[in-house]
Amino acid sequence: MSGGSRSLAGRRVLVTGGARGIGAALARRLYQRGARVAVVGLEPELLADVSAACGDAPWSSCDVRSRAQVDAAVEMAVDRLGGLDVVVANAGVAAQLPLVGGDPDVFERTNAVNVLGTYYTLRAAAPHISHPSGYALVIASLAAAVHAPLLGAYSASKAAVEALGNTLRVELRPSGARAGVAYFAELDTDMTSRGFGTRAATALLHGSRLHRVASLEVGVAALERGIARRSRRIVAPGWVRPVLPLRMAVQPLLDRRFQRGLVDALRIAQAERPPLTTPQPDGQP
């Protein structure tokens, strides 16, 4: 396969967070386009369903907070697929967190999954995709670029994910491999419905036109194109693209917009304790 090929046929792809949402939908789409996929995640029954839909694709349970488990999952994928061409560091969680009066456990757990999990995944997979057809993709968010109240933990984690992707891109260049960063606004997934299904979020966003949920298909289609092209940047929906270079100008506008309803939202959030959007195992991995 040439380094510039846009065909997905035969590409060996590992997707983390593959049990549900973006990860599961992406694995199915890539398999339908001829890729050979492996999926890892936390929910064995859901992973088995994704595997069955992808031609009995290899899968394993993996808590991405554990470096040892991530190492084992990557080695499983490499062994079963006979190598690796693409890794998609997709596993992630979210929960609202007022920085003043919020639960610090939310910050710690969010960053353990989103930041350490992404780092461990890239660390383990990068040696295998360091070839002229290789590609690493990290799933960041529009929240990496512009920041809303109650999303401090999530925004901080996704800004770190963006930094990891950009750094890896430079470090991979001598091998011919590439790296990309995906930026999504809200897509119709469990993460979005659970993350914004709180009383505090309702108070903050009441009457707002800023919170528009796009279909999951929009995000998966963008990922399919971006992975085929080994793109530097993937965005969905399309309006996210111009926001990224304008982030410094957009942030003050959002700051002013969110003042309406903010006092009530913060008061509610300090008492509200919603779970992480994907349940995590108790204790240290």
mmCIF file of C-alpha atoms in Angstrom, residues 66-217:
data_model
loop_
_atom_site.group_PDB
_atom_site.id
_atom_site.type_symbol
_atom_site.label_atom_id
_atom_site.label_comp_id
_atom_site.label_asym_id
_atom_site.label_seq_id
_atom_site.Cartn_x
_atom_site.Cartn_y
_atom_site.Cartn_z
ATOM 1 C CA SER A 66 -3.637 0.790 33.139
ATOM 2 C CA ARG A 67 -0.414 0.912 31.144
ATOM 3 C CA ALA A 68 -0.023 -2.855 31.474
ATOM 4 C CA GLN A 69 -3.528 -3.538 30.162
ATOM 5 C CA VAL A 70 -3.026 -1.171 27.224
ATOM 6 C CA ASP A 71 0.300 -2.807 26.374
ATOM 7 C CA ALA A 72 -1.387 -6.222 26.405
ATOM 8 C CA ALA A 73 -4.314 -5.005 24.273
ATOM 9 C CA VAL A 74 -2.019 -3.527 21.636
ATOM 10 C CA GLU A 75 0.084 -6.689 21.518
ATOM 11 C CA MET A 76 -3.105 -8.739 21.115
ATOM 12 C CA ALA A 77 -4.163 -6.601 18.160
ATOM 13 C CA VAL A 78 -0.723 -6.737 16.552
ATOM 14 C CA ASP A 79 -0.562 -10.501 16.970
ATOM 15 C CA ARG A 80 -4.066 -11.174 15.656
ATOM 16 C CA LEU A 81 -3.889 -8.695 12.775
ATOM 17 C CA GLY A 82 -0.291 -9.442 11.822
ATOM 18 C CA GLY A 83 0.809 -5.874 12.454
ATOM 19 C CA LEU A 84 -0.825 -2.463 12.727
ATOM 20 C CA ASP A 85 -1.400 0.408 10.316
ATOM 21 C CA VAL A 86 -3.804 2.649 12.223
ATOM 22 C CA VAL A 87 -4.523 3.292 15.893
ATOM 23 C CA VAL A 88 -7.529 5.360 16.971
ATOM 24 C CA ALA A 89 -7.216 6.542 20.580
ATOM 25 C CA ASN A 90 -10.925 7.048 21.128
ATOM 26 C CA ALA A 91 -11.606 5.924 24.721
ATOM 27 C CA GLY A 92 -12.885 8.833 26.785
ATOM 28 C CA VAL A 93 -15.277 9.944 29.508
ATOM 29 C CA ALA A 94 -16.882 13.153 30.671
ATOM 30 C CA ALA A 95 -18.823 14.546 33.603
ATOM 31 C CA GLN A 96 -19.747 18.060 34.590
ATOM 32 C CA LEU A 97 -17.454 19.678 37.148
ATOM 33 C CA PRO A 98 -17.696 23.133 38.679
ATOM 34 C CA LEU A 99 -14.074 23.936 39.487
ATOM 35 C CA VAL A 100 -15.161 25.672 42.694
ATOM 36 C CA GLY A 101 -17.043 23.310 44.971
ATOM 37 C CA GLY A 102 -16.956 20.347 42.586
ATOM 38 C CA ASP A 103 -15.742 16.836 43.283
ATOM 39 C CA PRO A 104 -11.985 16.543 42.573
ATOM 40 C CA ASP A 105 -12.481 12.832 41.880
ATOM 41 C CA VAL A 106 -14.236 13.826 38.633
ATOM 42 C CA PHE A 107 -11.169 15.736 37.503
ATOM 43 C CA GLU A 108 -8.802 12.933 38.440
ATOM 44 C CA ARG A 109 -10.832 10.158 36.815
ATOM 45 C CA THR A 110 -11.544 12.146 33.658
ATOM 46 C CA ASN A 111 -7.894 12.907 33.105
ATOM 47 C CA ALA A 112 -6.818 9.369 33.999
ATOM 48 C CA VAL A 113 -8.972 7.984 31.173
ATOM 49 C CA ASN A 114 -8.690 10.749 28.602
ATOM 50 C CA VAL A 115 -5.077 11.844 29.027
ATOM 51 C CA LEU A 116 -3.216 8.862 30.469
ATOM 52 C CA GLY A 117 -5.324 6.446 28.419
ATOM 53 C CA THR A 118 -4.484 8.294 25.215
ATOM 54 C CA TYR A 119 -0.806 8.502 26.118
ATOM 55 C CA TYR A 120 -0.595 4.815 27.007
ATOM 56 C CA THR A 121 -2.333 3.900 23.746
ATOM 57 C CA LEU A 122 -0.022 6.021 21.602
ATOM 58 C CA ARG A 123 3.044 4.860 23.503
ATOM 59 C CA ALA A 124 2.220 1.199 22.942
ATOM 60 C CA ALA A 125 0.986 1.472 19.352
ATOM 61 C CA ALA A 126 3.431 4.005 17.894
ATOM 62 C CA PRO A 127 6.283 1.536 17.311
ATOM 63 C CA HIS A 128 3.917 -0.624 15.240
ATOM 64 C CA ILE A 129 2.488 2.180 13.090
ATOM 65 C CA SER A 130 5.874 3.850 12.520
ATOM 66 C CA HIS A 131 6.050 3.025 8.838
ATOM 67 C CA PRO A 132 5.153 4.932 5.642
ATOM 68 C CA SER A 133 1.511 3.784 5.716
ATOM 69 C CA GLY A 134 1.064 4.278 9.455
ATOM 70 C CA TYR A 135 -1.399 6.650 11.078
ATOM 71 C CA ALA A 136 -2.327 7.563 14.638
ATOM 72 C CA LEU A 137 -5.541 9.434 15.383
ATOM 73 C CA VAL A 138 -6.517 10.955 18.714
ATOM 74 C CA ILE A 139 -10.099 11.954 19.434
ATOM 75 C CA ALA A 140 -10.075 15.411 20.947
ATOM 76 C CA SER A 141 -13.071 17.760 20.916
ATOM 77 C CA LEU A 142 -14.089 21.297 20.175
ATOM 78 C CA ALA A 143 -13.758 21.551 23.960
ATOM 79 C CA ALA A 144 -9.989 21.390 23.459
ATOM 80 C CA ALA A 145 -10.147 24.743 21.699
ATOM 81 C CA VAL A 146 -12.964 26.691 23.364
ATOM 82 C CA HIS A 147 -14.038 26.174 26.934
ATOM 83 C CA ALA A 148 -17.423 26.237 28.608
ATOM 84 C CA PRO A 149 -18.347 26.338 32.299
ATOM 85 C CA LEU A 150 -18.889 22.966 34.014
ATOM 86 C CA LEU A 151 -16.581 21.304 31.471
ATOM 87 C CA GLY A 152 -13.252 22.216 33.078
ATOM 88 C CA ALA A 153 -12.134 18.611 33.570
ATOM 89 C CA TYR A 154 -13.191 17.530 30.094
ATOM 90 C CA SER A 155 -11.778 20.600 28.362
ATOM 91 C CA ALA A 156 -8.449 20.269 30.172
ATOM 92 C CA SER A 157 -8.209 16.610 29.216
ATOM 93 C CA LYS A 158 -9.048 17.193 25.565
ATOM 94 C CA ALA A 159 -6.591 20.092 25.315
ATOM 95 C CA ALA A 160 -3.962 17.641 26.547
ATOM 96 C CA VAL A 161 -5.115 15.065 23.983
ATOM 97 C CA GLU A 162 -4.749 17.679 21.246
ATOM 98 C CA ALA A 163 -1.202 18.387 22.446
ATOM 99 C CA LEU A 164 -0.330 14.690 22.421
ATOM 100 C CA GLY A 165 -1.568 14.305 18.858
ATOM 101 C CA ASN A 166 0.293 17.358 17.616
ATOM 102 C CA THR A 167 3.508 16.290 19.336
ATOM 103 C CA LEU A 168 3.291 12.748 17.988
ATOM 104 C CA ARG A 169 2.818 14.083 14.454
ATOM 105 C CA VAL A 170 6.238 15.711 14.578
ATOM 106 C CA GLU A 171 7.909 12.730 16.211
ATOM 107 C CA LEU A 172 6.513 10.278 13.659
ATOM 108 C CA ARG A 173 7.602 12.258 10.623
ATOM 109 C CA PRO A 174 11.007 10.543 10.129
ATOM 110 C CA SER A 175 9.232 7.161 9.834
ATOM 111 C CA GLY A 176 6.769 8.376 7.207
ATOM 112 C CA ALA A 177 3.817 7.785 9.531
ATOM 113 C CA ARG A 178 1.312 10.541 10.197
ATOM 114 C CA ALA A 179 -0.873 11.635 13.094
ATOM 115 C CA GLY A 180 -4.206 13.431 13.236
ATOM 116 C CA VAL A 181 -6.465 15.111 15.757
ATOM 117 C CA ALA A 182 -10.265 14.866 15.554
ATOM 118 C CA TYR A 183 -12.392 17.745 16.825
ATOM 119 C CA PHE A 184 -16.101 17.100 17.334
ATOM 120 C CA ALA A 185 -18.901 19.265 18.592
ATOM 121 C CA GLU A 186 -21.753 17.335 20.210
ATOM 122 C CA LEU A 187 -22.652 14.146 18.367
ATOM 123 C CA ASP A 188 -25.634 11.942 19.092
ATOM 124 C CA THR A 189 -23.936 9.445 21.425
ATOM 125 C CA ASP A 190 -24.404 8.131 24.947
ATOM 126 C CA MET A 191 -21.666 10.514 26.097
ATOM 127 C CA THR A 192 -23.554 13.554 24.858
ATOM 128 C CA SER A 193 -26.961 12.500 26.166
ATOM 129 C CA ARG A 194 -25.571 11.583 29.577
ATOM 130 C CA GLY A 195 -23.198 14.509 29.819
ATOM 131 C CA PHE A 196 -25.816 17.129 28.994
ATOM 132 C CA GLY A 197 -28.712 15.356 30.693
ATOM 133 C CA THR A 198 -28.217 17.078 34.022
ATOM 134 C CA ARG A 199 -30.183 19.776 35.795
ATOM 135 C CA ALA A 200 -27.167 22.082 35.812
ATOM 136 C CA ALA A 201 -26.636 21.733 32.060
ATOM 137 C CA THR A 202 -30.318 22.411 31.459
ATOM 138 C CA ALA A 203 -30.101 25.603 33.511
ATOM 139 C CA LEU A 204 -26.965 26.721 31.691
ATOM 140 C CA LEU A 205 -28.175 25.973 28.177
ATOM 141 C CA HIS A 206 -31.844 26.897 28.546
ATOM 142 C CA GLY A 207 -32.914 28.627 25.361
ATOM 143 C CA SER A 208 -29.394 28.483 23.922
ATOM 144 C CA ARG A 209 -28.772 27.854 20.227
ATOM 145 C CA LEU A 210 -25.169 26.935 20.952
ATOM 146 C CA HIS A 211 -25.978 23.349 21.896
ATOM 147 C CA ARG A 212 -26.843 21.560 18.670
ATOM 148 C CA VAL A 213 -26.404 17.815 18.523
ATOM 149 C CA ALA A 214 -25.330 16.392 15.160
ATOM 150 C CA SER A 215 -25.942 12.832 14.072
ATOM 151 C CA LEU A 216 -23.353 10.171 14.835
ATOM 152 C CA GLU A 217 -23.209 9.452 11.097
#
